[in-house]
mmCIF file of C-alpha atoms in Angstrom:
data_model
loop_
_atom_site.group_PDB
_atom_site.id
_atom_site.type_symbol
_atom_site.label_atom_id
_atom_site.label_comp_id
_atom_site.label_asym_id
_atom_site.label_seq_id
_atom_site.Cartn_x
_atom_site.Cartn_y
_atom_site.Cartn_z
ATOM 1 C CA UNK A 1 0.000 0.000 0.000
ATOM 2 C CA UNK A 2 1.109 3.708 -0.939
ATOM 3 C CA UNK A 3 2.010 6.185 2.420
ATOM 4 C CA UNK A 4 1.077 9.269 2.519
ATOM 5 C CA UNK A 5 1.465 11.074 -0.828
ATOM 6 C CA UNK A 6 1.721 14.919 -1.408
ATOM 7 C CA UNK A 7 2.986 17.204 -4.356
ATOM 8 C CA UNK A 8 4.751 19.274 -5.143
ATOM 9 C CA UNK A 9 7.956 18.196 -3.024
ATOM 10 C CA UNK A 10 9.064 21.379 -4.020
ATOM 11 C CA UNK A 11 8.125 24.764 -4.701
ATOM 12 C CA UNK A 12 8.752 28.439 -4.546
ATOM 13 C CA UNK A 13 6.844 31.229 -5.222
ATOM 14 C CA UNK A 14 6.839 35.122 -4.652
ATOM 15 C CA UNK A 15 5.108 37.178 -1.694
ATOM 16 C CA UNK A 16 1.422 37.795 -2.401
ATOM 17 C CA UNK A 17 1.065 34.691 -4.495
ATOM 18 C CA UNK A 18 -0.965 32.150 -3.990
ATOM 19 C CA UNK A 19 -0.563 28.180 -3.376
ATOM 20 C CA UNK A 20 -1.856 25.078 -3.073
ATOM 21 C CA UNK A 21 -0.831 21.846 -1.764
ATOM 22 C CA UNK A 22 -2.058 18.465 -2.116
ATOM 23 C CA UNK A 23 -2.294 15.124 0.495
ATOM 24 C CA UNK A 24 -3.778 11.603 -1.073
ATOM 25 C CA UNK A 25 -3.917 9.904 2.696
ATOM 26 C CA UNK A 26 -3.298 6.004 2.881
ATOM 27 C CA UNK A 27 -6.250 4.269 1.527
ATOM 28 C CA UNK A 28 -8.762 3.568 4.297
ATOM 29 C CA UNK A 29 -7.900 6.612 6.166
ATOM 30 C CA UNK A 30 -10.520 9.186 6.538
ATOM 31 C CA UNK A 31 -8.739 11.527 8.472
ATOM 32 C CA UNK A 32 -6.683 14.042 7.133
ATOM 33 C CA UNK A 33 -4.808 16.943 9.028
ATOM 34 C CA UNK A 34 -1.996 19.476 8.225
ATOM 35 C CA UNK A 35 0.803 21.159 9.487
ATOM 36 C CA UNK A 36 3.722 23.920 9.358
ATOM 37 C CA UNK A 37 7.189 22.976 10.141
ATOM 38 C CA UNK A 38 9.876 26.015 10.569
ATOM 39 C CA UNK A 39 13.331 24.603 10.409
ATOM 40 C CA UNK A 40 14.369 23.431 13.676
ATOM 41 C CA UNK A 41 10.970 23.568 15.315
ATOM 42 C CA UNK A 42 8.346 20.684 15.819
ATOM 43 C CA UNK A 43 5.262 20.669 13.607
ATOM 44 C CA UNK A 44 2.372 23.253 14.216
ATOM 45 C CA UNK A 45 -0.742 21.957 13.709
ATOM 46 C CA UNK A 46 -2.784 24.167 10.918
ATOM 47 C CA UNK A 47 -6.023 21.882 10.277
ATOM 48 C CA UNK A 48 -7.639 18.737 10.850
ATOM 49 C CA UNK A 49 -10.329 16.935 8.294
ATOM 50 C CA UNK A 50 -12.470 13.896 8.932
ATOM 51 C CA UNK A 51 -15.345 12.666 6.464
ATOM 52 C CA UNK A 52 -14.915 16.201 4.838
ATOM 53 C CA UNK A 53 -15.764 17.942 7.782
ATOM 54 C CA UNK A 54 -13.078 20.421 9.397
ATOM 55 C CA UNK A 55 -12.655 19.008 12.906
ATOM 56 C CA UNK A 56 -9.861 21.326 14.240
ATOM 57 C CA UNK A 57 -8.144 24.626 13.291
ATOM 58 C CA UNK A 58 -4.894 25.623 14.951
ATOM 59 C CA UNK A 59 -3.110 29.327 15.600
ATOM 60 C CA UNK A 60 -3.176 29.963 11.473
ATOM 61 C CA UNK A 61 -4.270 33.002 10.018
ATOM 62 C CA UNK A 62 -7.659 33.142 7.587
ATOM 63 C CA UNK A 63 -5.301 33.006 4.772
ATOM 64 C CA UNK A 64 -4.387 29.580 5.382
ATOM 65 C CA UNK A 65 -7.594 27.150 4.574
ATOM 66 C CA UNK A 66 -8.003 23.412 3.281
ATOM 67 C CA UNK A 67 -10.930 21.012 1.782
ATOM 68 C CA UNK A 68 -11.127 17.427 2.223
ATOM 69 C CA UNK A 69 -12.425 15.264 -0.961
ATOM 70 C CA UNK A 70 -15.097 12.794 -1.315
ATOM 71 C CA UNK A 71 -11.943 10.687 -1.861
ATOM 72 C CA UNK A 72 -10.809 11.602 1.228
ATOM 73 C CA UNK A 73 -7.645 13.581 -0.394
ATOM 74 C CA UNK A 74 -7.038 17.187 0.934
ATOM 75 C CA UNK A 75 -5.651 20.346 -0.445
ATOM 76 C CA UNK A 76 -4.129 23.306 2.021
ATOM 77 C CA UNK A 77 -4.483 26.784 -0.023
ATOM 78 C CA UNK A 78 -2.591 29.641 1.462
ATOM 79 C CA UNK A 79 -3.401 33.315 -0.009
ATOM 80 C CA UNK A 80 -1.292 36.479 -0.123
ATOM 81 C CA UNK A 81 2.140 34.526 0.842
ATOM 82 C CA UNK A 82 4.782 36.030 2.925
ATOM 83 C CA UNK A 83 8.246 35.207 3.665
ATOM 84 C CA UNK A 84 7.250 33.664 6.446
ATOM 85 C CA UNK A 85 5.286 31.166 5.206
ATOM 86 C CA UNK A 86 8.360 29.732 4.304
ATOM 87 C CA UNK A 87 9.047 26.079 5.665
ATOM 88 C CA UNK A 88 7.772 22.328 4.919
ATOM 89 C CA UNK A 89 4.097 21.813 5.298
ATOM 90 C CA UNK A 90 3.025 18.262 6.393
ATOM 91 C CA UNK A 91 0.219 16.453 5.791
ATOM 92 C CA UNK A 92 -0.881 13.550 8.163
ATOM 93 C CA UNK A 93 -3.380 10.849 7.810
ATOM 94 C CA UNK A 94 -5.025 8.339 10.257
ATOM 95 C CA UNK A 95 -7.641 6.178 10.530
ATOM 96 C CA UNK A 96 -10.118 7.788 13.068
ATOM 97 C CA UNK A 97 -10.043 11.532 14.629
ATOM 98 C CA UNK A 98 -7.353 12.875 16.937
ATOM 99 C CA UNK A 99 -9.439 11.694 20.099
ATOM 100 C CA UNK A 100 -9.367 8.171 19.562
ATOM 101 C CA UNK A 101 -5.741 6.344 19.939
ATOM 102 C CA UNK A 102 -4.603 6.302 16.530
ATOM 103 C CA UNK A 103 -1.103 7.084 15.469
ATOM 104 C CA UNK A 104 -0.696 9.579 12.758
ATOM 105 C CA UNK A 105 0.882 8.794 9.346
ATOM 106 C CA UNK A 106 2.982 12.014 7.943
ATOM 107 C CA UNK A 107 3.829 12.408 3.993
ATOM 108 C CA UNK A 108 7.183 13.637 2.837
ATOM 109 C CA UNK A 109 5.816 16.878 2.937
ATOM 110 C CA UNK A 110 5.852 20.318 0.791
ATOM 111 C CA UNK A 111 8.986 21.843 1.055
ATOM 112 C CA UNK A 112 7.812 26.026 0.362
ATOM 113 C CA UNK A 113 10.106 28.353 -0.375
ATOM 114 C CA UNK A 114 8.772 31.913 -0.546
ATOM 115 C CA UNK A 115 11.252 34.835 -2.432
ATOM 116 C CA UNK B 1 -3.694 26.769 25.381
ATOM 117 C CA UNK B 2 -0.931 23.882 25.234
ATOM 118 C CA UNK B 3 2.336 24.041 25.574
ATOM 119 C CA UNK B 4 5.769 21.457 25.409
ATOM 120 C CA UNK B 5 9.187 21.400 26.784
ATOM 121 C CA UNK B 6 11.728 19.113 25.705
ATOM 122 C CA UNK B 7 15.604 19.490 26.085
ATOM 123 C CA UNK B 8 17.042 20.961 22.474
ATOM 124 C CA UNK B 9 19.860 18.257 22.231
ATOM 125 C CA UNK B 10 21.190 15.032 23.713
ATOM 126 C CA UNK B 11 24.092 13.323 22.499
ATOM 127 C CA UNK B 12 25.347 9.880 23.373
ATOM 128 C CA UNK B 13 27.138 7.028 22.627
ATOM 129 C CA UNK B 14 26.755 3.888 20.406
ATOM 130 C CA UNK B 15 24.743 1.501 22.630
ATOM 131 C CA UNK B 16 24.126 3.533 25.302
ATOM 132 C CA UNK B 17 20.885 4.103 27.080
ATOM 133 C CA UNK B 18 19.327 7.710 26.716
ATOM 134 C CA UNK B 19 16.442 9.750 28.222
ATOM 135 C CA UNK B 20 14.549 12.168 26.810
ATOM 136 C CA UNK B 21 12.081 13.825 28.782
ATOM 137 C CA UNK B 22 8.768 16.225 28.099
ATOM 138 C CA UNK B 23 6.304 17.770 30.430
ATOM 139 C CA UNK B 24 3.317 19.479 29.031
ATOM 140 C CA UNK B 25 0.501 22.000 29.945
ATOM 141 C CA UNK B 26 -2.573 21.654 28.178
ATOM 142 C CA UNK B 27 -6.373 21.114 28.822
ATOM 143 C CA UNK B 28 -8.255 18.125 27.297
ATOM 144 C CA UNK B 29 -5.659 15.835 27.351
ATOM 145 C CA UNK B 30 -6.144 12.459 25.851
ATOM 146 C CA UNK B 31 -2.485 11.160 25.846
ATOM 147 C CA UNK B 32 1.243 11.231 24.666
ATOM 148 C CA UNK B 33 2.990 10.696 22.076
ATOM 149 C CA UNK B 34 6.682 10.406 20.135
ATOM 150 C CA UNK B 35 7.933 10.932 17.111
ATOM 151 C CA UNK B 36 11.065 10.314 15.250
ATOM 152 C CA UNK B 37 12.311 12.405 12.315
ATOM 153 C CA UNK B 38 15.847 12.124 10.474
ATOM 154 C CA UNK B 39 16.722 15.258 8.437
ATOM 155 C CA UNK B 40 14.958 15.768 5.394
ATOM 156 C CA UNK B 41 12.122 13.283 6.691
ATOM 157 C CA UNK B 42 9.056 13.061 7.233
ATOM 158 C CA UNK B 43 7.744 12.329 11.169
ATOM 159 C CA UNK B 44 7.423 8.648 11.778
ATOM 160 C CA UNK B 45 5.556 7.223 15.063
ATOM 161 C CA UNK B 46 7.099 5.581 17.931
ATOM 162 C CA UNK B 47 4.817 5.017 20.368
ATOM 163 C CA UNK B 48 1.636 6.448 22.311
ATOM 164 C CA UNK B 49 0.732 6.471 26.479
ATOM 165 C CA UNK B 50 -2.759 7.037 26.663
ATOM 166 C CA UNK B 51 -2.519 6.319 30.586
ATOM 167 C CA UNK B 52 -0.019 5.998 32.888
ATOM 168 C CA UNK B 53 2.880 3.992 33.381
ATOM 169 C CA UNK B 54 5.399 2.438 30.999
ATOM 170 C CA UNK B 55 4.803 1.132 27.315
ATOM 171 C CA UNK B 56 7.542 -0.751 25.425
ATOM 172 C CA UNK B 57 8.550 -1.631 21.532
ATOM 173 C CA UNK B 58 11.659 -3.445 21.042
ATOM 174 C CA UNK B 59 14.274 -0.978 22.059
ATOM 175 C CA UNK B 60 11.986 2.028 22.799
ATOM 176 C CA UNK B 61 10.467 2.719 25.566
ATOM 177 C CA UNK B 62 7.767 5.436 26.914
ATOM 178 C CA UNK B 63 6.746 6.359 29.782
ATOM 179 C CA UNK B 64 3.823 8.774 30.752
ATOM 180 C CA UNK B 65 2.655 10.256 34.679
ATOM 181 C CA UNK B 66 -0.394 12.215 34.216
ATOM 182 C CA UNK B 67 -0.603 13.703 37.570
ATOM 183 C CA UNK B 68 2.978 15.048 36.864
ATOM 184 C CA UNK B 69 2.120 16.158 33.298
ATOM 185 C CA UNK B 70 5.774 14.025 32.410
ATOM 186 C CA UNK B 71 6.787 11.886 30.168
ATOM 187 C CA UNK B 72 10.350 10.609 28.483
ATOM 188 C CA UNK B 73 11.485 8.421 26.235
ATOM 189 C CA UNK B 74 13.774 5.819 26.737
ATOM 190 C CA UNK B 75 16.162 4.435 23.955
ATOM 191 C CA UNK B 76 18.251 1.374 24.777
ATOM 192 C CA UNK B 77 20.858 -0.467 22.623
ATOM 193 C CA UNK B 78 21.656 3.030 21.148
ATOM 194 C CA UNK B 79 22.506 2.729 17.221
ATOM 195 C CA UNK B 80 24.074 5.157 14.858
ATOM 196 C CA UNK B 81 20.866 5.121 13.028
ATOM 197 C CA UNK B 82 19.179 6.542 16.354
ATOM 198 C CA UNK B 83 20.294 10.258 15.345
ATOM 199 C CA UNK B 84 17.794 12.371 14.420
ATOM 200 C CA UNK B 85 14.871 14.558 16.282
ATOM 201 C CA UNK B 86 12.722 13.462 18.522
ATOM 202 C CA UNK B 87 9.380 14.563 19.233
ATOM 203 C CA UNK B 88 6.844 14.583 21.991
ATOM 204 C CA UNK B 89 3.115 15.635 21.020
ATOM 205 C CA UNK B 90 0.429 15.645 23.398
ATOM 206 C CA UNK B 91 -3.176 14.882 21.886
ATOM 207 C CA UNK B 92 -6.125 17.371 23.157
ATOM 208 C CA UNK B 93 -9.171 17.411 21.194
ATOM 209 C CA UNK B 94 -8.644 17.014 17.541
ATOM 210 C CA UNK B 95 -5.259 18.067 17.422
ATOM 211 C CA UNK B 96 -1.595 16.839 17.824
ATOM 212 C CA UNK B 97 0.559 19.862 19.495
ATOM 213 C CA UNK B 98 4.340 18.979 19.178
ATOM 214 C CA UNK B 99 7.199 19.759 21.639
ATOM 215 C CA UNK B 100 10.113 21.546 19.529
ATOM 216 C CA UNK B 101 12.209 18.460 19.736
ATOM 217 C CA UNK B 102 14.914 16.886 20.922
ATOM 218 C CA UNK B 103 18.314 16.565 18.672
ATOM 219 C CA UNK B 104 19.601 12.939 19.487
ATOM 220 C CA UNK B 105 23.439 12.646 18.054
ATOM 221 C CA UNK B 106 24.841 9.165 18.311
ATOM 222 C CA UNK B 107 28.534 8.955 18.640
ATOM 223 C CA UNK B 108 30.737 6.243 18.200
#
């Protein structure tokens, strides 16, 4: 079975742009969430979808927002980028919600670069 | 809100025992958990204390007091593979809030 998938692996992209990034969880999982890594800091949680239904929004400004597909895929769109938005943006799938005791599965992630 | 602290680094030596600890502050707490990430990686799962007291895989080892709002990590056998970050993440709600890591170096 395929991991977590997301594309681009890469990208970069000039302040007041605007992006979008995409997470195919591991089949079977219904629960998809996001998050902002800085280098040399731990993951910051930005969203959290289950069944298509946004079940949890961190510390993220409204320029930061995300879908989930019938599929069960997700896309994170940020708006009017600034530099720091800069830094590898995880996705994270799982079987159930946060509450229940499920461990997380994290893609490769979205390394964004912004100029 | 929540809120994690970790030490920054840790280094030891090739099949060594280390510690890494983590004490949180957060409301809603279902439970704690660790990740490991090399460099240029993506977070992989260790393990998970949902209640107290110790929980073992192989040569990991976690360890969670929920009175003391503590945990740690215990890593046995220590390999050169064993360098990387490691993370503690508390679950509350619908969210995973992570620690900002620990920096394990394995030395020979």
């Amino acid at each position: 079975d395929a991991g977590v998938t997301q594309s681009p692996t890469h990208l970069i992209k000039t302040r007041g742009q605007h992006v979008t990034l995409r997470c195919s969880p591991i089949s079977g999982h219904k629960s998809v969430s996001w998050y902002q890594q800085v280098l040399g800091q731990g993951p910051q949680f930005i969203f959290q979808y289950y069944e298509k239904e946004e079940r949890g929004r961190g510390n993220f400004p409204d320029r930061f927002s995300a879908r989930q597909f019938p599929n069960y895929s997700s896309e994170l769109n940020v708006n009017a980028l600034l530099l720091g938005d800069s830094a590898l943006y995880l996705c994270a799938s799982s079987l159930l919600t946060a509450r229940m005791n499920t461990e997380a599965f994290f893609g490769q992630g979205t390394r964004l670069t912004v100029v | 809100g929540q809120s994690l602290e970790q030490p920054s680094e840790v280094t030891a030596v090739e099949g060594a025992i280390v510690q890494i600890n983590c004490t949180y502050q957060t409301s809603g707490f279902y439970g704690l958990s660790w990740y490991q990430q090399h460099d240029g990686g993506a977070p992989t799962f260790l393990s998970y204390n949902g209640l107290d007291g110790l929980e073992e895989t192989g040569r990991f080892s976690s360890f969670l007091s929920r009175s003391d709002s503590y945990g740690y990590l215990l890593l046995q056998e220590l390999q050169m593979k064993d360098s990387a970050s490691y993370f503690c993440a508390v679950k509350a709600g619908n969210m995973l809030t992570f620690g900002g890591g620990t920096r394990l170096m394995v030395k020979p």
